[in-house]
Amino acid sequence: MAAPLTIAIDGPAAAGKGTLARRLAAHFNLPYLDTGLLYRAVGRRVLDHGGDPADPAQAAQAARALTPADLTRDDLRTPAADRAASEVAGQAAVRAALLDFQRQFARTQGAVLDGRDIGTVVLPDATAKLFVTASLAARAERRWRERGAVLGALAQVMADLAARDAEDAARTIAPLRPAADAVTLDTTTLDAEAAFQAALALVAAAIGARASPS
């Protein structure tokens, strides 16, 4: 029996990977998981208890206590949640606690997952792997247009994204980088529809390559 279709989408914040992942999931009738919400929810739980997201024991305890309801909170897209997510995401105990959840999500009927280590760690055997990126300036403008009232001035949004990029790339546990067999999709000059069509073509090619006899 053929393995279920799994699509791994990685990349930095505000590159458009979440939008692409949701559209690909709808196109292929697959479940979708925004794995970044897992880390945001863990960080938020730590903050709720007055703790420090950088503390490994507190972060691991929050990860083990995570429930589906935590992913529906309306305060997971704030600057505080951004910082907390980055802090907990680099901790081995947190990632271990969430790894089985992510893999089980995709195991039975396939899925589309987006994050920062899906193709490298979570689903290394995914049918298709995309690394979605864009220039820092383009990503900052998108994030600012989407949530400017919450995040502040465009210059601050750009600085925050640059800092997050550096943290994600430098961490020793599952750093942000393309999987060796991922295809990079730069969305800097693409609108949402053009990016989706490009991603769809890349996924279709990967599915075709898997189906072809070696």
JSON list of C-alpha atoms in Angstrom, two decimals:
[
{"chain": "A", "resi": 1, "resn": "MET", "atom": "CA", "xyz": [0.00, 0.00, 0.00]},
{"chain": "A", "resi": 2, "resn": "ALA", "atom": "CA", "xyz": [1.34, 3.41, -0.94]},
{"chain": "A", "resi": 3, "resn": "ALA", "atom": "CA", "xyz": [2.48, 5.69, 1.86]},
{"chain": "A", "resi": 4, "resn": "PRO", "atom": "CA", "xyz": [0.14, 8.63, 2.61]},
{"chain": "A", "resi": 5, "resn": "LEU", "atom": "CA", "xyz": [0.97, 11.96, 1.00]},
{"chain": "A", "resi": 6, "resn": "THR", "atom": "CA", "xyz": [3.00, 14.16, 3.32]},
{"chain": "A", "resi": 7, "resn": "ILE", "atom": "CA", "xyz": [4.16, 17.68, 2.49]},
{"chain": "A", "resi": 8, "resn": "ALA", "atom": "CA", "xyz": [6.80, 19.43, 4.58]},
{"chain": "A", "resi": 9, "resn": "ILE", "atom": "CA", "xyz": [7.07, 23.21, 4.29]},
{"chain": "A", "resi": 10, "resn": "ASP", "atom": "CA", "xyz": [9.85, 25.03, 6.11]},
{"chain": "A", "resi": 11, "resn": "GLY", "atom": "CA", "xyz": [11.13, 28.58, 6.08]},
{"chain": "A", "resi": 12, "resn": "PRO", "atom": "CA", "xyz": [11.54, 31.78, 8.07]},
{"chain": "A", "resi": 13, "resn": "ALA", "atom": "CA", "xyz": [8.69, 33.82, 9.52]},
{"chain": "A", "resi": 14, "resn": "ALA", "atom": "CA", "xyz": [6.42, 35.76, 7.15]},
{"chain": "A", "resi": 15, "resn": "ALA", "atom": "CA", "xyz": [7.74, 34.06, 4.01]},
{"chain": "A", "resi": 16, "resn": "GLY", "atom": "CA", "xyz": [4.24, 32.83, 3.18]},
{"chain": "A", "resi": 17, "resn": "LYS", "atom": "CA", "xyz": [4.66, 29.19, 4.16]},
{"chain": "A", "resi": 18, "resn": "GLY", "atom": "CA", "xyz": [1.53, 29.11, 6.31]},
{"chain": "A", "resi": 19, "resn": "THR", "atom": "CA", "xyz": [-0.69, 30.43, 3.52]},
{"chain": "A", "resi": 20, "resn": "LEU", "atom": "CA", "xyz": [0.82, 27.96, 1.06]},
{"chain": "A", "resi": 21, "resn": "ALA", "atom": "CA", "xyz": [0.48, 25.06, 3.50]},
{"chain": "A", "resi": 22, "resn": "ARG", "atom": "CA", "xyz": [-3.21, 25.76, 4.10]},
{"chain": "A", "resi": 23, "resn": "ARG", "atom": "CA", "xyz": [-3.95, 26.05, 0.38]},
{"chain": "A", "resi": 24, "resn": "LEU", "atom": "CA", "xyz": [-2.02, 22.88, -0.46]},
{"chain": "A", "resi": 25, "resn": "ALA", "atom": "CA", "xyz": [-3.83, 21.03, 2.32]},
{"chain": "A", "resi": 26, "resn": "ALA", "atom": "CA", "xyz": [-7.18, 22.13, 0.90]},
{"chain": "A", "resi": 27, "resn": "HIS", "atom": "CA", "xyz": [-6.14, 21.25, -2.66]},
{"chain": "A", "resi": 28, "resn": "PHE", "atom": "CA", "xyz": [-5.04, 17.73, -1.72]},
{"chain": "A", "resi": 29, "resn": "ASN", "atom": "CA", "xyz": [-7.75, 17.27, 0.94]},
{"chain": "A", "resi": 30, "resn": "LEU", "atom": "CA", "xyz": [-5.18, 16.73, 3.69]},
{"chain": "A", "resi": 31, "resn": "PRO", "atom": "CA", "xyz": [-5.10, 17.72, 7.36]},
{"chain": "A", "resi": 32, "resn": "TYR", "atom": "CA", "xyz": [-2.97, 20.78, 8.10]},
{"chain": "A", "resi": 33, "resn": "LEU", "atom": "CA", "xyz": [-0.80, 21.52, 11.15]},
{"chain": "A", "resi": 34, "resn": "ASP", "atom": "CA", "xyz": [0.92, 24.84, 11.82]},
{"chain": "A", "resi": 35, "resn": "THR", "atom": "CA", "xyz": [3.70, 23.50, 14.04]},
{"chain": "A", "resi": 36, "resn": "GLY", "atom": "CA", "xyz": [4.79, 26.99, 14.98]},
{"chain": "A", "resi": 37, "resn": "LEU", "atom": "CA", "xyz": [1.62, 27.27, 17.04]},
{"chain": "A", "resi": 38, "resn": "LEU", "atom": "CA", "xyz": [2.82, 24.37, 19.19]},
{"chain": "A", "resi": 39, "resn": "TYR", "atom": "CA", "xyz": [5.89, 26.32, 20.28]},
{"chain": "A", "resi": 40, "resn": "ARG", "atom": "CA", "xyz": [3.94, 29.54, 20.65]},
{"chain": "A", "resi": 41, "resn": "ALA", "atom": "CA", "xyz": [1.43, 27.74, 22.86]},
{"chain": "A", "resi": 42, "resn": "VAL", "atom": "CA", "xyz": [4.19, 26.21, 24.98]},
{"chain": "A", "resi": 43, "resn": "GLY", "atom": "CA", "xyz": [5.80, 29.61, 25.45]},
{"chain": "A", "resi": 44, "resn": "ARG", "atom": "CA", "xyz": [2.45, 31.17, 26.26]},
{"chain": "A", "resi": 45, "resn": "ARG", "atom": "CA", "xyz": [1.75, 28.54, 28.94]},
{"chain": "A", "resi": 46, "resn": "VAL", "atom": "CA", "xyz": [5.08, 29.35, 30.59]},
{"chain": "A", "resi": 47, "resn": "LEU", "atom": "CA", "xyz": [4.33, 33.07, 30.55]},
{"chain": "A", "resi": 48, "resn": "ASP", "atom": "CA", "xyz": [0.85, 32.46, 31.96]},
{"chain": "A", "resi": 49, "resn": "HIS", "atom": "CA", "xyz": [2.44, 30.88, 35.04]},
{"chain": "A", "resi": 50, "resn": "GLY", "atom": "CA", "xyz": [4.90, 33.74, 35.47]},
{"chain": "A", "resi": 51, "resn": "GLY", "atom": "CA", "xyz": [7.79, 31.60, 34.32]},
{"chain": "A", "resi": 52, "resn": "ASP", "atom": "CA", "xyz": [10.77, 32.06, 32.03]},
{"chain": "A", "resi": 53, "resn": "PRO", "atom": "CA", "xyz": [10.48, 30.40, 28.57]},
{"chain": "A", "resi": 54, "resn": "ALA", "atom": "CA", "xyz": [14.27, 30.09, 28.52]},
{"chain": "A", "resi": 55, "resn": "ASP", "atom": "CA", "xyz": [14.16, 27.80, 31.57]},
{"chain": "A", "resi": 56, "resn": "PRO", "atom": "CA", "xyz": [14.36, 24.20, 30.24]},
{"chain": "A", "resi": 57, "resn": "ALA", "atom": "CA", "xyz": [12.43, 22.63, 33.13]},
{"chain": "A", "resi": 58, "resn": "GLN", "atom": "CA", "xyz": [9.55, 25.09, 32.92]},
{"chain": "A", "resi": 59, "resn": "ALA", "atom": "CA", "xyz": [9.36, 24.87, 29.13]},
{"chain": "A", "resi": 60, "resn": "ALA", "atom": "CA", "xyz": [9.43, 21.06, 29.12]},
{"chain": "A", "resi": 61, "resn": "GLN", "atom": "CA", "xyz": [6.69, 20.90, 31.73]},
{"chain": "A", "resi": 62, "resn": "ALA", "atom": "CA", "xyz": [4.53, 23.24, 29.62]},
{"chain": "A", "resi": 63, "resn": "ALA", "atom": "CA", "xyz": [5.16, 21.15, 26.49]},
{"chain": "A", "resi": 64, "resn": "ARG", "atom": "CA", "xyz": [4.10, 17.94, 28.21]},
{"chain": "A", "resi": 65, "resn": "ALA", "atom": "CA", "xyz": [0.94, 19.62, 29.49]},
{"chain": "A", "resi": 66, "resn": "LEU", "atom": "CA", "xyz": [-0.08, 21.05, 26.09]},
{"chain": "A", "resi": 67, "resn": "THR", "atom": "CA", "xyz": [-3.67, 20.40, 25.01]},
{"chain": "A", "resi": 68, "resn": "PRO", "atom": "CA", "xyz": [-5.49, 20.99, 21.70]},
{"chain": "A", "resi": 69, "resn": "ALA", "atom": "CA", "xyz": [-7.31, 23.91, 23.33]},
{"chain": "A", "resi": 70, "resn": "ASP", "atom": "CA", "xyz": [-3.99, 25.72, 23.76]},
{"chain": "A", "resi": 71, "resn": "LEU", "atom": "CA", "xyz": [-3.69, 25.98, 19.98]},
{"chain": "A", "resi": 72, "resn": "THR", "atom": "CA", "xyz": [-6.95, 27.92, 19.68]},
{"chain": "A", "resi": 73, "resn": "ARG", "atom": "CA", "xyz": [-5.92, 30.84, 21.90]},
{"chain": "A", "resi": 74, "resn": "ASP", "atom": "CA", "xyz": [-6.16, 34.32, 20.41]},
{"chain": "A", "resi": 75, "resn": "ASP", "atom": "CA", "xyz": [-2.89, 35.56, 21.94]},
{"chain": "A", "resi": 76, "resn": "LEU", "atom": "CA", "xyz": [-0.41, 33.34, 20.09]},
{"chain": "A", "resi": 77, "resn": "ARG", "atom": "CA", "xyz": [0.53, 35.95, 17.46]},
{"chain": "A", "resi": 78, "resn": "THR", "atom": "CA", "xyz": [1.86, 38.70, 19.72]},
{"chain": "A", "resi": 79, "resn": "PRO", "atom": "CA", "xyz": [5.48, 39.90, 20.05]},
{"chain": "A", "resi": 80, "resn": "ALA", "atom": "CA", "xyz": [5.66, 38.26, 23.50]},
{"chain": "A", "resi": 81, "resn": "ALA", "atom": "CA", "xyz": [4.52, 34.94, 22.04]},
{"chain": "A", "resi": 82, "resn": "ASP", "atom": "CA", "xyz": [7.03, 35.34, 19.18]},
{"chain": "A", "resi": 83, "resn": "ARG", "atom": "CA", "xyz": [9.91, 35.72, 21.62]},
{"chain": "A", "resi": 84, "resn": "ALA", "atom": "CA", "xyz": [8.72, 32.94, 23.91]},
{"chain": "A", "resi": 85, "resn": "ALA", "atom": "CA", "xyz": [8.31, 30.55, 20.97]},
{"chain": "A", "resi": 86, "resn": "SER", "atom": "CA", "xyz": [11.86, 31.20, 19.82]},
{"chain": "A", "resi": 87, "resn": "GLU", "atom": "CA", "xyz": [13.20, 30.55, 23.32]},
{"chain": "A", "resi": 88, "resn": "VAL", "atom": "CA", "xyz": [11.39, 27.25, 23.89]},
{"chain": "A", "resi": 89, "resn": "ALA", "atom": "CA", "xyz": [11.95, 25.98, 20.34]},
{"chain": "A", "resi": 90, "resn": "GLY", "atom": "CA", "xyz": [15.68, 25.58, 20.89]},
{"chain": "A", "resi": 91, "resn": "GLN", "atom": "CA", "xyz": [15.27, 23.25, 23.86]},
{"chain": "A", "resi": 92, "resn": "ALA", "atom": "CA", "xyz": [15.73, 19.53, 23.32]},
{"chain": "A", "resi": 93, "resn": "ALA", "atom": "CA", "xyz": [13.17, 18.45, 25.93]},
{"chain": "A", "resi": 94, "resn": "VAL", "atom": "CA", "xyz": [10.48, 20.64, 24.38]},
{"chain": "A", "resi": 95, "resn": "ARG", "atom": "CA", "xyz": [11.13, 19.37, 20.87]},
{"chain": "A", "resi": 96, "resn": "ALA", "atom": "CA", "xyz": [11.15, 15.77, 22.08]},
{"chain": "A", "resi": 97, "resn": "ALA", "atom": "CA", "xyz": [7.82, 16.27, 23.84]},
{"chain": "A", "resi": 98, "resn": "LEU", "atom": "CA", "xyz": [6.22, 17.63, 20.66]},
{"chain": "A", "resi": 99, "resn": "LEU", "atom": "CA", "xyz": [7.87, 15.39, 18.08]},
{"chain": "A", "resi": 100, "resn": "ASP", "atom": "CA", "xyz": [5.60, 12.37, 18.48]},
{"chain": "A", "resi": 101, "resn": "PHE", "atom": "CA", "xyz": [2.52, 14.61, 18.35]},
{"chain": "A", "resi": 102, "resn": "GLN", "atom": "CA", "xyz": [3.61, 16.04, 15.01]},
{"chain": "A", "resi": 103, "resn": "ARG", "atom": "CA", "xyz": [4.55, 12.69, 13.48]},
{"chain": "A", "resi": 104, "resn": "GLN", "atom": "CA", "xyz": [1.36, 11.01, 14.64]},
{"chain": "A", "resi": 105, "resn": "PHE", "atom": "CA", "xyz": [-0.66, 13.82, 13.10]},
{"chain": "A", "resi": 106, "resn": "ALA", "atom": "CA", "xyz": [0.70, 12.92, 9.65]},
{"chain": "A", "resi": 107, "resn": "ARG", "atom": "CA", "xyz": [1.06, 9.17, 10.03]},
{"chain": "A", "resi": 108, "resn": "THR", "atom": "CA", "xyz": [-2.40, 7.82, 9.25]},
{"chain": "A", "resi": 109, "resn": "GLN", "atom": "CA", "xyz": [-3.90, 9.84, 6.42]},
{"chain": "A", "resi": 110, "resn": "GLY", "atom": "CA", "xyz": [-1.07, 12.13, 5.39]},
{"chain": "A", "resi": 111, "resn": "ALA", "atom": "CA", "xyz": [-0.85, 15.85, 6.11]},
{"chain": "A", "resi": 112, "resn": "VAL", "atom": "CA", "xyz": [0.72, 19.19, 5.32]},
{"chain": "A", "resi": 113, "resn": "LEU", "atom": "CA", "xyz": [2.96, 20.51, 8.09]},
{"chain": "A", "resi": 114, "resn": "ASP", "atom": "CA", "xyz": [4.76, 23.83, 8.12]},
{"chain": "A", "resi": 115, "resn": "GLY", "atom": "CA", "xyz": [7.45, 25.03, 10.48]},
{"chain": "A", "resi": 116, "resn": "ARG", "atom": "CA", "xyz": [11.21, 25.26, 10.66]},
{"chain": "A", "resi": 117, "resn": "ASP", "atom": "CA", "xyz": [12.39, 21.65, 10.95]},
{"chain": "A", "resi": 118, "resn": "ILE", "atom": "CA", "xyz": [9.66, 19.62, 9.26]},
{"chain": "A", "resi": 119, "resn": "GLY", "atom": "CA", "xyz": [11.73, 18.34, 6.35]},
{"chain": "A", "resi": 120, "resn": "THR", "atom": "CA", "xyz": [14.91, 17.94, 8.38]},
{"chain": "A", "resi": 121, "resn": "VAL", "atom": "CA", "xyz": [13.60, 16.37, 11.61]},
{"chain": "A", "resi": 122, "resn": "VAL", "atom": "CA", "xyz": [9.86, 15.84, 11.89]},
{"chain": "A", "resi": 123, "resn": "LEU", "atom": "CA", "xyz": [9.12, 14.27, 8.50]},
{"chain": "A", "resi": 124, "resn": "PRO", "atom": "CA", "xyz": [12.49, 13.43, 6.91]},
{"chain": "A", "resi": 125, "resn": "ASP", "atom": "CA", "xyz": [10.73, 11.01, 4.51]},
{"chain": "A", "resi": 126, "resn": "ALA", "atom": "CA", "xyz": [8.02, 13.47, 3.42]},
{"chain": "A", "resi": 127, "resn": "THR", "atom": "CA", "xyz": [6.73, 13.02, -0.12]},
{"chain": "A", "resi": 128, "resn": "ALA", "atom": "CA", "xyz": [7.48, 16.66, -0.96]},
{"chain": "A", "resi": 129, "resn": "LYS", "atom": "CA", "xyz": [9.65, 19.21, 0.81]},
{"chain": "A", "resi": 130, "resn": "LEU", "atom": "CA", "xyz": [9.59, 22.94, 0.19]},
{"chain": "A", "resi": 131, "resn": "PHE", "atom": "CA", "xyz": [11.75, 25.62, 1.75]},
{"chain": "A", "resi": 132, "resn": "VAL", "atom": "CA", "xyz": [9.79, 28.85, 1.37]},
{"chain": "A", "resi": 133, "resn": "THR", "atom": "CA", "xyz": [11.72, 32.08, 1.77]},
{"chain": "A", "resi": 134, "resn": "ALA", "atom": "CA", "xyz": [11.66, 35.77, 0.84]},
{"chain": "A", "resi": 135, "resn": "SER", "atom": "CA", "xyz": [13.81, 38.83, 1.42]},
{"chain": "A", "resi": 136, "resn": "LEU", "atom": "CA", "xyz": [13.80, 40.31, 4.90]},
{"chain": "A", "resi": 137, "resn": "ALA", "atom": "CA", "xyz": [12.29, 43.54, 3.58]},
{"chain": "A", "resi": 138, "resn": "ALA", "atom": "CA", "xyz": [9.44, 41.70, 1.86]},
{"chain": "A", "resi": 139, "resn": "ARG", "atom": "CA", "xyz": [8.74, 39.57, 4.91]},
{"chain": "A", "resi": 140, "resn": "ALA", "atom": "CA", "xyz": [8.75, 42.56, 7.24]},
{"chain": "A", "resi": 141, "resn": "GLU", "atom": "CA", "xyz": [6.30, 44.48, 5.05]},
{"chain": "A", "resi": 142, "resn": "ARG", "atom": "CA", "xyz": [3.95, 41.49, 4.89]},
{"chain": "A", "resi": 143, "resn": "ARG", "atom": "CA", "xyz": [4.03, 41.01, 8.64]},
{"chain": "A", "resi": 144, "resn": "TRP", "atom": "CA", "xyz": [3.54, 44.72, 9.25]},
{"chain": "A", "resi": 145, "resn": "ARG", "atom": "CA", "xyz": [0.56, 44.93, 6.87]},
{"chain": "A", "resi": 146, "resn": "GLU", "atom": "CA", "xyz": [-0.96, 41.88, 8.54]},
{"chain": "A", "resi": 147, "resn": "ARG", "atom": "CA", "xyz": [-0.41, 42.87, 12.17]},
{"chain": "A", "resi": 148, "resn": "GLY", "atom": "CA", "xyz": [1.10, 46.35, 12.19]},
{"chain": "A", "resi": 149, "resn": "ALA", "atom": "CA", "xyz": [-1.22, 47.73, 14.84]},
{"chain": "A", "resi": 150, "resn": "VAL", "atom": "CA", "xyz": [0.02, 45.07, 17.26]},
{"chain": "A", "resi": 151, "resn": "LEU", "atom": "CA", "xyz": [3.68, 44.97, 16.26]},
{"chain": "A", "resi": 152, "resn": "GLY", "atom": "CA", "xyz": [4.47, 48.68, 15.89]},
{"chain": "A", "resi": 153, "resn": "ALA", "atom": "CA", "xyz": [6.59, 50.47, 13.28]},
{"chain": "A", "resi": 154, "resn": "LEU", "atom": "CA", "xyz": [7.83, 48.70, 10.15]},
{"chain": "A", "resi": 155, "resn": "ALA", "atom": "CA", "xyz": [11.46, 49.20, 11.20]},
{"chain": "A", "resi": 156, "resn": "GLN", "atom": "CA", "xyz": [10.78, 47.42, 14.48]},
{"chain": "A", "resi": 157, "resn": "VAL", "atom": "CA", "xyz": [9.05, 44.55, 12.68]},
{"chain": "A", "resi": 158, "resn": "MET", "atom": "CA", "xyz": [12.10, 44.16, 10.44]},
{"chain": "A", "resi": 159, "resn": "ALA", "atom": "CA", "xyz": [14.44, 44.18, 13.42]},
{"chain": "A", "resi": 160, "resn": "ASP", "atom": "CA", "xyz": [12.35, 41.60, 15.25]},
{"chain": "A", "resi": 161, "resn": "LEU", "atom": "CA", "xyz": [12.29, 39.30, 12.21]},
{"chain": "A", "resi": 162, "resn": "ALA", "atom": "CA", "xyz": [16.05, 39.62, 11.74]},
{"chain": "A", "resi": 163, "resn": "ALA", "atom": "CA", "xyz": [16.61, 38.71, 15.38]},
{"chain": "A", "resi": 164, "resn": "ARG", "atom": "CA", "xyz": [14.26, 35.73, 15.09]},
{"chain": "A", "resi": 165, "resn": "ASP", "atom": "CA", "xyz": [16.05, 34.57, 11.93]},
{"chain": "A", "resi": 166, "resn": "ALA", "atom": "CA", "xyz": [19.41, 34.71, 13.70]},
{"chain": "A", "resi": 167, "resn": "GLU", "atom": "CA", "xyz": [18.12, 32.78, 16.72]},
{"chain": "A", "resi": 168, "resn": "ASP", "atom": "CA", "xyz": [16.47, 30.10, 14.59]},
{"chain": "A", "resi": 169, "resn": "ALA", "atom": "CA", "xyz": [19.55, 29.61, 12.41]},
{"chain": "A", "resi": 170, "resn": "ALA", "atom": "CA", "xyz": [22.04, 29.57, 15.29]},
{"chain": "A", "resi": 171, "resn": "ARG", "atom": "CA", "xyz": [20.35, 27.19, 17.71]},
{"chain": "A", "resi": 172, "resn": "THR", "atom": "CA", "xyz": [22.04, 23.83, 18.15]},
{"chain": "A", "resi": 173, "resn": "ILE", "atom": "CA", "xyz": [18.78, 21.85, 18.24]},
{"chain": "A", "resi": 174, "resn": "ALA", "atom": "CA", "xyz": [17.02, 21.63, 14.84]},
{"chain": "A", "resi": 175, "resn": "PRO", "atom": "CA", "xyz": [18.29, 24.92, 13.37]},
{"chain": "A", "resi": 176, "resn": "LEU", "atom": "CA", "xyz": [16.40, 26.58, 10.54]},
{"chain": "A", "resi": 177, "resn": "ARG", "atom": "CA", "xyz": [17.87, 25.30, 7.27]},
{"chain": "A", "resi": 178, "resn": "PRO", "atom": "CA", "xyz": [16.59, 23.64, 4.10]},
{"chain": "A", "resi": 179, "resn": "ALA", "atom": "CA", "xyz": [16.56, 19.85, 4.02]},
{"chain": "A", "resi": 180, "resn": "ALA", "atom": "CA", "xyz": [19.11, 18.48, 1.57]},
{"chain": "A", "resi": 181, "resn": "ASP", "atom": "CA", "xyz": [16.33, 17.30, -0.73]},
{"chain": "A", "resi": 182, "resn": "ALA", "atom": "CA", "xyz": [14.03, 20.32, -0.31]},
{"chain": "A", "resi": 183, "resn": "VAL", "atom": "CA", "xyz": [13.21, 22.65, -3.20]},
{"chain": "A", "resi": 184, "resn": "THR", "atom": "CA", "xyz": [13.56, 26.35, -2.39]},
{"chain": "A", "resi": 185, "resn": "LEU", "atom": "CA", "xyz": [10.71, 28.66, -3.37]},
{"chain": "A", "resi": 186, "resn": "ASP", "atom": "CA", "xyz": [11.47, 32.39, -3.12]},
{"chain": "A", "resi": 187, "resn": "THR", "atom": "CA", "xyz": [8.23, 34.34, -2.81]},
{"chain": "A", "resi": 188, "resn": "THR", "atom": "CA", "xyz": [9.76, 37.83, -2.67]},
{"chain": "A", "resi": 189, "resn": "THR", "atom": "CA", "xyz": [8.22, 38.94, -5.97]},
{"chain": "A", "resi": 190, "resn": "LEU", "atom": "CA", "xyz": [5.22, 36.59, -6.02]},
{"chain": "A", "resi": 191, "resn": "ASP", "atom": "CA", "xyz": [1.67, 37.35, -4.99]},
{"chain": "A", "resi": 192, "resn": "ALA", "atom": "CA", "xyz": [-0.35, 34.71, -3.13]},
{"chain": "A", "resi": 193, "resn": "GLU", "atom": "CA", "xyz": [-1.77, 33.09, -6.26]},
{"chain": "A", "resi": 194, "resn": "ALA", "atom": "CA", "xyz": [1.54, 32.95, -8.12]},
{"chain": "A", "resi": 195, "resn": "ALA", "atom": "CA", "xyz": [3.25, 31.47, -5.05]},
{"chain": "A", "resi": 196, "resn": "PHE", "atom": "CA", "xyz": [0.54, 28.83, -4.74]},
{"chain": "A", "resi": 197, "resn": "GLN", "atom": "CA", "xyz": [0.76, 27.83, -8.39]},
{"chain": "A", "resi": 198, "resn": "ALA", "atom": "CA", "xyz": [4.55, 27.55, -8.12]},
{"chain": "A", "resi": 199, "resn": "ALA", "atom": "CA", "xyz": [4.28, 25.46, -4.94]},
{"chain": "A", "resi": 200, "resn": "LEU", "atom": "CA", "xyz": [1.62, 23.25, -6.49]},
{"chain": "A", "resi": 201, "resn": "ALA", "atom": "CA", "xyz": [3.85, 22.55, -9.49]},
{"chain": "A", "resi": 202, "resn": "LEU", "atom": "CA", "xyz": [6.78, 21.66, -7.23]},
{"chain": "A", "resi": 203, "resn": "VAL", "atom": "CA", "xyz": [4.68, 19.30, -5.11]},
{"chain": "A", "resi": 204, "resn": "ALA", "atom": "CA", "xyz": [3.19, 17.66, -8.21]},
{"chain": "A", "resi": 205, "resn": "ALA", "atom": "CA", "xyz": [6.71, 17.09, -9.54]},
{"chain": "A", "resi": 206, "resn": "ALA", "atom": "CA", "xyz": [7.77, 15.50, -6.25]},
{"chain": "A", "resi": 207, "resn": "ILE", "atom": "CA", "xyz": [4.74, 13.22, -6.25]},
{"chain": "A", "resi": 208, "resn": "GLY", "atom": "CA", "xyz": [5.49, 12.21, -9.83]},
{"chain": "A", "resi": 209, "resn": "ALA", "atom": "CA", "xyz": [9.11, 11.50, -8.99]},
{"chain": "A", "resi": 210, "resn": "ARG", "atom": "CA", "xyz": [8.09, 9.29, -6.07]},
{"chain": "A", "resi": 211, "resn": "ALA", "atom": "CA", "xyz": [5.63, 7.40, -8.28]},
{"chain": "A", "resi": 212, "resn": "SER", "atom": "CA", "xyz": [8.13, 6.78, -11.08]},
{"chain": "A", "resi": 213, "resn": "PRO", "atom": "CA", "xyz": [10.12, 3.55, -10.92]},
{"chain": "A", "resi": 214, "resn": "SER", "atom": "CA", "xyz": [13.79, 4.09, -10.11]}
]
